[in-house]
XYZ file of C-alpha atoms in Angstrom:
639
model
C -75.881 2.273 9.766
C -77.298 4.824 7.533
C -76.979 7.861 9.906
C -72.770 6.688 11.012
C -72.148 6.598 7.210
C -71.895 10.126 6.438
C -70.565 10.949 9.723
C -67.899 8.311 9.281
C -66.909 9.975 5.808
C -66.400 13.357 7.113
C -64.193 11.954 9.886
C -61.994 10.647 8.009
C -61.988 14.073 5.252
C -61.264 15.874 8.375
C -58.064 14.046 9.610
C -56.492 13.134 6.157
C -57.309 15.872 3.954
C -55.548 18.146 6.763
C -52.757 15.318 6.831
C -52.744 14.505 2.876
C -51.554 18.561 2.995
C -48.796 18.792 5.361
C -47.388 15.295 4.149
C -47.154 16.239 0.419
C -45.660 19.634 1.631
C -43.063 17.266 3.693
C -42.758 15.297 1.090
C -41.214 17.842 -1.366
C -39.212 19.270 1.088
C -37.570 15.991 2.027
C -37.126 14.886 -1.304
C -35.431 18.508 -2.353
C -33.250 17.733 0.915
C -32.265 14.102 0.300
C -31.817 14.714 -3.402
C -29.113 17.531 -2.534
C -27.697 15.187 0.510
C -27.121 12.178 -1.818
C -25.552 14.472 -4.393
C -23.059 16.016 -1.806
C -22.474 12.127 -0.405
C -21.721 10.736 -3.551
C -19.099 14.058 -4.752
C -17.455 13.321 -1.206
C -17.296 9.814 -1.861
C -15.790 10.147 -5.650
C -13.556 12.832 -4.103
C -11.984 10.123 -1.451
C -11.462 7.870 -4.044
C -9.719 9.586 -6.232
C -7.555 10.819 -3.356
C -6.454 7.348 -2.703
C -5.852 6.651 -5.957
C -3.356 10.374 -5.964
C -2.147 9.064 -2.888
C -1.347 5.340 -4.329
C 0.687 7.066 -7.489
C 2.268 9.270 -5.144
C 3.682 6.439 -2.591
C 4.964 4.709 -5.551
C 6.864 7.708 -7.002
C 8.513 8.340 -3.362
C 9.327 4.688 -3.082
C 11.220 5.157 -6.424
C 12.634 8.730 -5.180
C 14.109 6.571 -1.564
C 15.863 4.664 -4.228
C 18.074 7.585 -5.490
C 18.398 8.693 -2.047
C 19.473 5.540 -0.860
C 22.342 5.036 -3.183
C 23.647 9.082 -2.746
C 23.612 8.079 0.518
C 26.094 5.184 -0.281
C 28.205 7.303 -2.877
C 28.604 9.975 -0.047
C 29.150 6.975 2.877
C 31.556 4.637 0.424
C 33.401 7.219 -2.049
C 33.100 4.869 -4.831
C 36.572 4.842 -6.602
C 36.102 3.062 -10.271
C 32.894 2.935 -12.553
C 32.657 -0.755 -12.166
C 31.312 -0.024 -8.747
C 28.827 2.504 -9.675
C 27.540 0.107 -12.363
C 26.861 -2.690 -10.315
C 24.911 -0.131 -8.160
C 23.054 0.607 -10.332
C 22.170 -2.939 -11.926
C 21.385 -3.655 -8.064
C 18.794 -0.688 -7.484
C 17.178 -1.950 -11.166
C 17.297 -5.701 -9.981
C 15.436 -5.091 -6.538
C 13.036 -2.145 -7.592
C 11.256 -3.542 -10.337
C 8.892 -0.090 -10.538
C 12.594 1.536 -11.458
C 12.816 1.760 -15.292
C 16.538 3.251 -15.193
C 19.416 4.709 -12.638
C 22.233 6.971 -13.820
C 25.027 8.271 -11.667
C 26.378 11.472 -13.268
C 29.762 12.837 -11.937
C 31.900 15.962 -12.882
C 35.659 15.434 -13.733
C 37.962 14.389 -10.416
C 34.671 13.540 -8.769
C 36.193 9.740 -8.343
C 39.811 10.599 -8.140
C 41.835 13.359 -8.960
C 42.502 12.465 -12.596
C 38.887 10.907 -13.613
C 36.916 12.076 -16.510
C 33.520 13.228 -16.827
C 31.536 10.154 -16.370
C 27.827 8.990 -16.435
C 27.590 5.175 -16.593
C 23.618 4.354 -16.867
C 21.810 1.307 -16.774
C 17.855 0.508 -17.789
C 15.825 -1.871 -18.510
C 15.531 -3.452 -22.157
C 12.622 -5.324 -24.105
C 13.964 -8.678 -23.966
C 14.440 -8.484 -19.708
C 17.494 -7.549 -19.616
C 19.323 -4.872 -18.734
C 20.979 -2.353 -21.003
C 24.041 -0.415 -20.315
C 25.364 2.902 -21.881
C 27.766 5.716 -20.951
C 25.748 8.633 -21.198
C 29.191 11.459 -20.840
C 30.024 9.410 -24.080
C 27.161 9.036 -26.515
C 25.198 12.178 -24.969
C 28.136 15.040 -24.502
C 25.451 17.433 -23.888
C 23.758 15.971 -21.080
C 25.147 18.478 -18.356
C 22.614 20.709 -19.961
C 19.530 18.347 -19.362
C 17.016 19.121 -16.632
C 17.938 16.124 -14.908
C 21.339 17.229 -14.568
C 20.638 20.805 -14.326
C 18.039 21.219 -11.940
C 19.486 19.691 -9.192
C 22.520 21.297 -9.741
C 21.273 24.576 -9.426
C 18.768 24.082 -6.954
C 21.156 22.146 -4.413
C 18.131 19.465 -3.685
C 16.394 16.321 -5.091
C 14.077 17.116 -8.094
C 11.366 15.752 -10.378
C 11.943 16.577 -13.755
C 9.039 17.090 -16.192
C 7.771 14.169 -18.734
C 9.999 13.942 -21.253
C 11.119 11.180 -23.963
C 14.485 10.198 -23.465
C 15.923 9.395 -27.142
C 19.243 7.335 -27.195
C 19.540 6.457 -23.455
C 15.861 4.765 -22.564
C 14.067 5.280 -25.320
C 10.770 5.359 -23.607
C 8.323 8.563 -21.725
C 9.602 8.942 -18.702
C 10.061 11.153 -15.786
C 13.118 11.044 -13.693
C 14.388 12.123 -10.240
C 17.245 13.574 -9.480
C 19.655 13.806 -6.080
C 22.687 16.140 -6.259
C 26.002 15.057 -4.794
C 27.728 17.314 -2.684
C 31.149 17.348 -1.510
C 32.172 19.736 0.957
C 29.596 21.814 -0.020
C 30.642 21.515 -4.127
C 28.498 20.207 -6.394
C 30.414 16.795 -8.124
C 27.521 14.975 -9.732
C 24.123 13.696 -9.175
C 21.774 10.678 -8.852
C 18.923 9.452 -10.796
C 16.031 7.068 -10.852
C 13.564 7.164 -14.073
C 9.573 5.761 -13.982
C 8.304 4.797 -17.250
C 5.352 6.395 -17.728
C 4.142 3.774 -20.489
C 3.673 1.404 -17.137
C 2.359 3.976 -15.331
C -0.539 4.769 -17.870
C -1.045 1.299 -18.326
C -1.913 0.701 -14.326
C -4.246 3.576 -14.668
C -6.427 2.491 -17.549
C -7.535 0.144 -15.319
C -9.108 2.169 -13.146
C -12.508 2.587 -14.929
C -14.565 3.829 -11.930
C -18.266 4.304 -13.048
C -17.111 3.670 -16.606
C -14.648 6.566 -16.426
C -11.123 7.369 -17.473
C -8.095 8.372 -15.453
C -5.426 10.996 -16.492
C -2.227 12.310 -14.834
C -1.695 16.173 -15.531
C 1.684 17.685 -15.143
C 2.542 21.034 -13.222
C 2.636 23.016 -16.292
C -1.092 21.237 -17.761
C 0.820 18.762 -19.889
C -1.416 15.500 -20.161
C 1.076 12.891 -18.799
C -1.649 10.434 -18.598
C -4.934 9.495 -20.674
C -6.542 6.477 -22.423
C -6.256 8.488 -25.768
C -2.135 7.961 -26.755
C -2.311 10.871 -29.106
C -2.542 13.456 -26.270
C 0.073 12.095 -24.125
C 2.623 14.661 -24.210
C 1.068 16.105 -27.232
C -1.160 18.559 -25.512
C -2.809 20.091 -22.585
C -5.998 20.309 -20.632
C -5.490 24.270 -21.411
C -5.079 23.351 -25.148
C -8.339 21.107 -25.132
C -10.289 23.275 -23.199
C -9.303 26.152 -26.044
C -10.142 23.896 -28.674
C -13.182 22.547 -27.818
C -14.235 25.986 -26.294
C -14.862 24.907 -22.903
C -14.183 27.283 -20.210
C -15.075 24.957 -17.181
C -12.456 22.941 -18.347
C -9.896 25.471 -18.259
C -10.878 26.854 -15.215
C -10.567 23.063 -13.383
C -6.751 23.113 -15.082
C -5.797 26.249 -12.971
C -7.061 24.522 -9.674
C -5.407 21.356 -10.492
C -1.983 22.852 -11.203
C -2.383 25.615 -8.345
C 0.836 25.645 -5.965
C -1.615 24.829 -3.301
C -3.851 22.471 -4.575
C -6.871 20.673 -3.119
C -9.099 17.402 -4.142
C -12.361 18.750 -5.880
C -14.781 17.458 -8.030
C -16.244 19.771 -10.602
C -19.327 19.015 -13.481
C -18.157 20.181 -16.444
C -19.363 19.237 -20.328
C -18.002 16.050 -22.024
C -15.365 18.354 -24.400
C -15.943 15.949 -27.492
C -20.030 14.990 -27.215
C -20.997 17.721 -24.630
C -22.666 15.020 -22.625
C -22.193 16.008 -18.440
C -19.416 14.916 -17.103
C -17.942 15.152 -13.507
C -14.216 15.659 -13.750
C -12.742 14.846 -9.688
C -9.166 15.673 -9.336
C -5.981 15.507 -6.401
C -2.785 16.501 -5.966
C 0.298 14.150 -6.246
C 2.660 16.478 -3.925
C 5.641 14.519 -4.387
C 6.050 15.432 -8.498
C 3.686 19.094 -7.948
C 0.891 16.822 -10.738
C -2.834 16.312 -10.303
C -4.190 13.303 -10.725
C -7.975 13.238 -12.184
C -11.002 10.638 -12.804
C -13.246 12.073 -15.624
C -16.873 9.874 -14.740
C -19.914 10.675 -17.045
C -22.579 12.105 -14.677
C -25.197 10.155 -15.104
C -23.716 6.989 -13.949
C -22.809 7.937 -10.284
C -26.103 9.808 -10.343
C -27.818 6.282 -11.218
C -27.576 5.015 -8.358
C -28.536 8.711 -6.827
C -32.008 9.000 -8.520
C -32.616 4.946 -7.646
C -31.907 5.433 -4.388
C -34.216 8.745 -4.117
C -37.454 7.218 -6.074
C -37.701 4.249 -3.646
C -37.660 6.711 -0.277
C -40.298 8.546 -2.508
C -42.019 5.738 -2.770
C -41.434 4.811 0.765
C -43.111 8.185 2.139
C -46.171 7.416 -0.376
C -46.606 4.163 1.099
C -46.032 5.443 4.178
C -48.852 8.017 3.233
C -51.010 5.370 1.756
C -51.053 3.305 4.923
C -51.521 6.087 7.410
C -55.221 6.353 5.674
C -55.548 3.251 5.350
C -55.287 2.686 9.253
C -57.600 5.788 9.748
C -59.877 4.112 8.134
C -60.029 0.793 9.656
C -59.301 2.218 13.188
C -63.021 4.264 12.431
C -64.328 1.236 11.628
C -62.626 -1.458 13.922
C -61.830 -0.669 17.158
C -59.694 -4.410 17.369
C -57.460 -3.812 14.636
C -54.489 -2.241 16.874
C -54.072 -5.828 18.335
C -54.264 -6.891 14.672
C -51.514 -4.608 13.184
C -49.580 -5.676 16.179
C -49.592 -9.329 15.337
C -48.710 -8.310 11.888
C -45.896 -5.960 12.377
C -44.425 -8.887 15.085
C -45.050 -11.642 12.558
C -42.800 -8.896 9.576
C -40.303 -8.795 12.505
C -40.151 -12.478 12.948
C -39.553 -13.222 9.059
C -36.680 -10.857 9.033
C -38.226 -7.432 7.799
C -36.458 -4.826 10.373
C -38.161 -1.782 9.171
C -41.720 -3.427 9.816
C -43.657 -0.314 12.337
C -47.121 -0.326 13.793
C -49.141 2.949 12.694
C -52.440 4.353 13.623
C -52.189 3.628 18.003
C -52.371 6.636 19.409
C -54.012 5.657 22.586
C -51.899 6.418 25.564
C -53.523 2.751 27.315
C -52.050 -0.685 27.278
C -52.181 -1.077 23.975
C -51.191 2.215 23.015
C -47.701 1.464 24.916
C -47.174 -1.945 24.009
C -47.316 -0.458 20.064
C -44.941 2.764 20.903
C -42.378 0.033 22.794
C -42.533 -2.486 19.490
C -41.665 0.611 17.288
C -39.576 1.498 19.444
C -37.700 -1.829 19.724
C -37.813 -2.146 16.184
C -35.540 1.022 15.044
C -33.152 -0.113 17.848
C -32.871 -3.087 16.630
C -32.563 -2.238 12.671
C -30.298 0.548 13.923
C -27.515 -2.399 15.349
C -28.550 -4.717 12.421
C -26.948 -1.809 10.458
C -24.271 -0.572 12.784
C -23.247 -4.139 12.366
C -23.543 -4.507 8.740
C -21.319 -1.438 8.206
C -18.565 -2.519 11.000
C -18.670 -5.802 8.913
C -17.974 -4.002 5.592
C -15.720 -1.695 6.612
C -13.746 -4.725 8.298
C -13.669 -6.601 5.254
C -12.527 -3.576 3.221
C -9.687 -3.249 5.401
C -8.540 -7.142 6.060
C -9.128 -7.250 2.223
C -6.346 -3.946 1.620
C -4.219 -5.982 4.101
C -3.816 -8.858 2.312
C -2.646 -7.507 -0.620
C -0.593 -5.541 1.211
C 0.970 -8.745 3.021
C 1.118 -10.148 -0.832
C 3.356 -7.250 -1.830
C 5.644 -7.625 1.193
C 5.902 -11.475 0.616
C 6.788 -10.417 -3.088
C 9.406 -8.963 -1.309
C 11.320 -12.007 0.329
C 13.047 -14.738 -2.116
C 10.066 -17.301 -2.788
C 11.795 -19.195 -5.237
C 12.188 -23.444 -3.840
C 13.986 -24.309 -4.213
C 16.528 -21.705 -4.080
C 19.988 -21.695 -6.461
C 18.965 -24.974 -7.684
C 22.768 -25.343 -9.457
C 24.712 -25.323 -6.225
C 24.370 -28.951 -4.707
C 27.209 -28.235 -2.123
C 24.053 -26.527 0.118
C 20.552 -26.397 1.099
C 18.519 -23.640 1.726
C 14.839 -22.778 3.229
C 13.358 -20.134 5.185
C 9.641 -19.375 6.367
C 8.166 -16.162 7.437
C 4.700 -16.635 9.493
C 2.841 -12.845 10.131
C 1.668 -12.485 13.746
C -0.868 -9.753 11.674
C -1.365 -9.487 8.130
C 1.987 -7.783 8.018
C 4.941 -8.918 9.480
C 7.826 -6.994 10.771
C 10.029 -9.967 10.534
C 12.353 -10.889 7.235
C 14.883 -12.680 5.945
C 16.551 -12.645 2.576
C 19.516 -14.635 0.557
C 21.149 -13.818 -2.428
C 24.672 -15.222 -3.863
C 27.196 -11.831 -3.878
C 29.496 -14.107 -5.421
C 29.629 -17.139 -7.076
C 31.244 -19.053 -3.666
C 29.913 -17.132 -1.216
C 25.977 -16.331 -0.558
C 24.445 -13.617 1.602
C 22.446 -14.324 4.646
C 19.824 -12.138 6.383
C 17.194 -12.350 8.813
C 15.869 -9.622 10.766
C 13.010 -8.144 13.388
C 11.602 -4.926 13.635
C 10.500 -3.217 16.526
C 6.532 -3.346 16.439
C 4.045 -5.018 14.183
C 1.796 -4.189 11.263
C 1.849 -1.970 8.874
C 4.544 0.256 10.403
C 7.220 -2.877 10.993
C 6.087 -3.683 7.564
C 7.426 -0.115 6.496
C 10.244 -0.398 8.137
C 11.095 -4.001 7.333
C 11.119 -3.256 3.055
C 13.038 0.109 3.716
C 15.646 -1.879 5.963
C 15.877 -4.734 3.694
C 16.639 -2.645 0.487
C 19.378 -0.228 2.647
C 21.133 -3.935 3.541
C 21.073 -5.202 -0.383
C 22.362 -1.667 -1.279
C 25.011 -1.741 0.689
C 26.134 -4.965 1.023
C 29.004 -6.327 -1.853
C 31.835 -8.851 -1.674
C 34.304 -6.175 -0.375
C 32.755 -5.350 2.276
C 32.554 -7.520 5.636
C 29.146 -7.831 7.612
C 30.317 -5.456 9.661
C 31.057 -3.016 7.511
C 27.977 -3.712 5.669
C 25.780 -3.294 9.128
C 27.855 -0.014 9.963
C 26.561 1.583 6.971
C 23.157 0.413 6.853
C 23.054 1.468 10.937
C 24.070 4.816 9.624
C 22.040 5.290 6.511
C 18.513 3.994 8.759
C 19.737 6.163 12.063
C 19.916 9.313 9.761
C 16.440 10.008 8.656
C 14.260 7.726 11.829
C 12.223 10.441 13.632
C 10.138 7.414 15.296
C 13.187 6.100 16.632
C 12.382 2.839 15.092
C 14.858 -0.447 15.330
C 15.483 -3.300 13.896
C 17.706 -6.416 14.747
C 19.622 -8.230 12.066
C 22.026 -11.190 12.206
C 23.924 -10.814 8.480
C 26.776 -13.302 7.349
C 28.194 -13.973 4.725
C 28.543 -18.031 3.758
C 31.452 -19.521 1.633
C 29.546 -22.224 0.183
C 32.879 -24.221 -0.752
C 34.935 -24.264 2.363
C 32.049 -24.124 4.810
C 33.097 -20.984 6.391
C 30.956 -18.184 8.200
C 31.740 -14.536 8.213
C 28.767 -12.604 10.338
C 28.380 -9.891 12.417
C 25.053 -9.783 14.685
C 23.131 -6.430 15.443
C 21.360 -7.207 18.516
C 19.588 -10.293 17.218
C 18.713 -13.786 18.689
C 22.146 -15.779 18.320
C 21.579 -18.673 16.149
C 22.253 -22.254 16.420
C 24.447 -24.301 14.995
C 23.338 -28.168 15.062
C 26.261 -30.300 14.405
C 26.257 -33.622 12.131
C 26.547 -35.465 15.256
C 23.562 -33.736 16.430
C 25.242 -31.019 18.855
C 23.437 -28.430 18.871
C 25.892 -24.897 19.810
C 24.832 -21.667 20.685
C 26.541 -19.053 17.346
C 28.083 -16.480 19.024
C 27.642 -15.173 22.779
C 27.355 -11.006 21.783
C 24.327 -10.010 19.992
C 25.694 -5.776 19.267
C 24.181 -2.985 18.923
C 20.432 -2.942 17.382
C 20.726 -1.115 14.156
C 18.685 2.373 13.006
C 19.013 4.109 16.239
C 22.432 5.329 17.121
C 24.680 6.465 13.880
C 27.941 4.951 14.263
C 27.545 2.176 16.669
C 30.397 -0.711 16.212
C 29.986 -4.202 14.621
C 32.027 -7.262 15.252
C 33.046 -9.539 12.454
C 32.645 -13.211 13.826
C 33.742 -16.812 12.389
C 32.575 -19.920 12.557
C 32.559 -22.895 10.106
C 29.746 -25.451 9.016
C 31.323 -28.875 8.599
C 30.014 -31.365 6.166
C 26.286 -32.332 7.126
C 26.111 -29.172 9.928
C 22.994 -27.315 9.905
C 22.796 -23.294 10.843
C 19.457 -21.849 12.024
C 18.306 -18.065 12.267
C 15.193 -17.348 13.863
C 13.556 -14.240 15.323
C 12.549 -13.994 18.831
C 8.976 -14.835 17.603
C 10.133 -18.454 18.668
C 12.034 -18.494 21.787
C 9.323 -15.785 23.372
C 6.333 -17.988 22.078
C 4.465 -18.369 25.235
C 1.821 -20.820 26.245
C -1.809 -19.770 28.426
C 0.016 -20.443 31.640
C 2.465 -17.673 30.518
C 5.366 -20.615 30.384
C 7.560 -19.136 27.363
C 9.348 -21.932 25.293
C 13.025 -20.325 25.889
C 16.348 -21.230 24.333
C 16.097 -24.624 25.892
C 12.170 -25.528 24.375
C 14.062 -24.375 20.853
C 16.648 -27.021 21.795
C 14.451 -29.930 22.207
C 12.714 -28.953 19.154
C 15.864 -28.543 16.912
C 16.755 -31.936 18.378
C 13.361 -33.874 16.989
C 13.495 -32.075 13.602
C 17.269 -32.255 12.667
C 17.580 -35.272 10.697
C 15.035 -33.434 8.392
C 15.323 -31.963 5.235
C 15.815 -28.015 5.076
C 12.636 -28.149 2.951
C 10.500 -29.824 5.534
C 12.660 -28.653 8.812
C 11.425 -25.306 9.046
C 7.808 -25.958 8.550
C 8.029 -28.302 11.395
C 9.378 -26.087 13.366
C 6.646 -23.362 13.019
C 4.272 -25.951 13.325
C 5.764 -26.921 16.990
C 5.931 -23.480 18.014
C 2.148 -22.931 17.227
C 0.960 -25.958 19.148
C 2.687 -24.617 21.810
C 1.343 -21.653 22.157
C -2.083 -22.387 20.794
C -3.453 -18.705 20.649
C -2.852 -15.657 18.462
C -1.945 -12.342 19.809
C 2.233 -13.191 19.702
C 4.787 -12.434 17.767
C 6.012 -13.058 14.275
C 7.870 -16.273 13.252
C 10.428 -16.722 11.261
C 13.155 -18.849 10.705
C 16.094 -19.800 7.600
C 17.971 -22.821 7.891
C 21.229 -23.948 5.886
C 22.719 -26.860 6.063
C 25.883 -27.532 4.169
C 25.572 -31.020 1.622
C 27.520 -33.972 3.643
């Protein structure tokens, strides 16, 4: 025993002294490497997210930009010949946008008839809710010298003005944009859409990411933006940076306003406590601003330097054991077989990163060990291939949703609806065959006898239908008013959607237009399911044999006006083609004739309780997912 001590010593000096070298030489090296790795991960990380918060502000500005567009679009269609009509535009974009703070349509003299005056009826949104409603020609004469007016005018195209605070009109910071009319090729007015940036700033201070701040800079380095009110509009990042002398600062300004700007992320010193700081920035292309999270570096880097001292105490472990097993493997030629029960009995409890060291025998044993390891990483490399699919699935259904909440904001939700008018009932439901549907319906009294009625499919699902569906809905409520007949009223939508539809998208709608006191239907049908008319007697009639043209494909396809009148106690029900074409596993579809029976069980129902039977029927017939969406409206007029 005496004689193997020594001898045992030195073995084990030889192989880990020579080992206890190269690993601590490895072990700087890979902690210099994953230091700088986890540094560039977490900049590329910060860097996406503010990018999707840019992107966020900047789909919200162009969905308020579509609005101006939208209604030149009708001005140039409709030739608008009185204010009156431009006024109830205008309350109509305010009442159906609520992101839109105001709308003004500014026209030059004769613009709406030979003899009219200079005109600029604008209407905005007031504390108490309501809306407030000004002539701008008449208690701002000056206004044709306004960027708002100017710019477009000059330019010949849709603008974004700067920031500005619009004294006597909105009285609020805002930022409006700006679509010139043209008529044969001569500039007669323009239309505008303001954002208040008071709402604006409030959505963004709450966005704290890592304890941060959020500001919104403007093209010319104007703070638009920031948690501190004193500097909104007040100064710039050029004018802090000069008087807090910091150059880095300055020098992040010139690549956030650069004509060609890029997301970056840049440390720079806190410009009030000279703490670091990592200022990340994006563009917002649509308005030329740059939108920027200002983080204090040591909180992302938190989570950095945690994340580096446990692999650094990983490798020592790692070191730790490897002498460890040279040690017992001198001394115990049985304790591979023993490591291997213990790494197997780590697997079993659930520890995936459990390895066998110190077999390096190329025998049984030696190959049983290498195939554990080996089984091991596989398996703890699809534990966390899985974990990450998982996440990243939950992210997404998780951004669906509340993008399915928005669109469902969009439909009328109120039950039930126009509670004051007794001479009808009303109901509708809209079941998603995704998160999103392309499906909709909408309702809405034009006057106080007659009430609007809409239901519609687009072509495709998800989030493109979706799109489609809330751009398709708000061309139909901008176009459609009490003069107009559903035909009409699809022509110009049809034209408006054909016009600017690269993807060659469609959508069918049935629209109609209800007198609520003599029972009488107006509609015209653009290439949508015919509805069905259930008589009090409990006939049950096809509405209409011709289903038209589908509408955002061809500009000036024709519409038919149709009639047809709901007698005391009739019921009229839209649906999509989410219900007829609902098929089964055997690939039987339930058809016009499976509606038929089902209208026939459920009629006697009220409107409130008819429609979710309905749905309910069609999903126990088909009894998987994978279909189409469902929805359905249902009037019936009050025996």
């Amino acid at each position: 025993m005496h004689a193997k001590f020594p001898l045992r010593i030195k073995l084990v000096l030889a192989i880990c002294l020579p080992l206890l070298a190269v690993y601590s030489v490895t072990l700087v090296v890979e902690y210099r490497r994953g230091k700088q790795e986890a540094i560039d991960q977490m900049k590329r990380w910060l860097t996406e997210l503010t990018s999707r918060y840019a992107t966020a502000v900047d789909g919200e500005l162009s969905t308020v930009s579509q609005v101006a567009r939208c209604a030149a679009d009708y001005i140039r269609t409709c030739h608008p010949r009185d204010i009156a009509q431009l006024q109830h535009m205008l309350r109509a974009n305010l009442d159906s946008n609520p992101r839109v703070f105001g709308s003004c349509i500014a026209l030059e003299k004769g613009a709406l008839s030979e003899d009219s005056p200079l005109c600029a009826p604008y209407v905005c949104r007031a504390a108490n809710g309501r809306f407030r409603q000004i002539d701008i020609a008449r208690d701002v004469p000056t206004f044709q010298r306004l960027d708002w007016y100017l710019l477009p005018k000059l330019l010949k195209h849709a603008a974004w003005t700067d920031p500005y605070f619009d004294e006597g009109a909105g009285n609020a910071l805002m930022c409006t944009y700006s679509v010139p009319l043209m008529r044969d090729d001569q500039f007669i007015g323009v239309v505008t859409v303001d954002i208040s940036l008071e709402h604006l700033r409030q959505d963004l201070a709450k966005i704290r990411p890592y304890g941060g701040y959020c500001m919104l800079v403007s093209q010319s380095g104007t703070i638009v933006s920031h948690p501190d009110d004193k500097l909104i509009m007040a100064e710039s990042i050029f004018g802090l940076a000069q008087w807090y002398d910091v150059p880095e600062l300055e020098e992040v300004g010139r690549q956030m306003i650069a004509e060609h700007s890029k997301p970056g992320v840049r440390p720079i010193p806190d410009y009030e406590t000279g703490d670091p700081d990592w200022i990340v920035y994006a563009p917002v292309r649509s308005v030329g601003w740059s939108f920027a999270t200002v983080i204090p570096e040591d909180k992302p880097m938190r989570a950095v330097y945690d994340w580096l001292h446990r692999q650094l105490r990983l490798l020592l472990g790692g070191l730790l054991l490897i002498v460890l097993c040279v040690l017992v493997v001198a001394a115990w030629i049985t304790r591979p077989l023993e490591r291997l029960a213990v790494a197997a009995h780590a697997v079993a409890g659930g520890d995936l990163t459990a390895q066998v060291a110190g077999i390096s025998s190329r025998d049984e044993i030696g190959q049983f060990a290498a195939t554990f390891n080996q089984m091991v990483r596989d398996l703890q490399e699809n534990v966390e291939a899985t974990i990450r699919e998982t996440a990243a699935r939950q992210a997404m259904e998780k951004e669906l949703q509340v993008a399915r909440q928005i669109q469902t904001s969009l439909l009328p939700t109120v039950r039930p609806p126009f509670p004051d008018h007794g001479e009808f009932s009303l109901n509708a439901e809209n079941q998603p065959a995704r998160f999103m549907a392309g499906d909709f319906y909408d309702y809405w009294l034009i006057q106080d006898d007659v009430l609007a009625l809409v239901i519609a499919d687009v072509v495709g699902k998800g989030v493109p239908a979706a799109m489609f569906m809330a751009v398709s809905r708000t061309t139909i409520r901008n176009f459609s008013s009490p003069d107009r007949s559903p035909a009409e009223i699809l022509t110009l939508a049809n034209n408006a959607l054909a016009a600017e539809n690269p993807e060659q998208m469609f959508v069918t709608v049935f629209y109609g237009h209800y007198n609520t006191r003599t029972g009488e239907l107006v509609f015209a049908n653009g290439g949508h399911n015919p509805p069905f008319l259930v008589r009090s007697d409990g006939r049950i009639e096809g509405l209409g044999t011709s289903t038209g043209p589908i509408v955002g494909v061809w500009e000036d396809a024709g519409f038919d006006d149709c009639r047809a009148t709901l007698e005391p106690g009739d019921l009229l029900v839209l649906y999509t083609d989410g219900v007829t074409e609902a098929h089964n596993e055997a690939g039987e579809f339930l058809g016009d004739e499976g509606f038929r029976r089902i209208l026939e069980q459920v009629r006697s129902q009220p409107v409130e309780e008819l429609c979710e039977s309905i749905v309910h029927e069609v999903d126990e017939f088909r009894r998987y997912e994978g279909q189409d969406d469902v929805t359905l409206l249902a009037l019936r007029r009050t025996p």
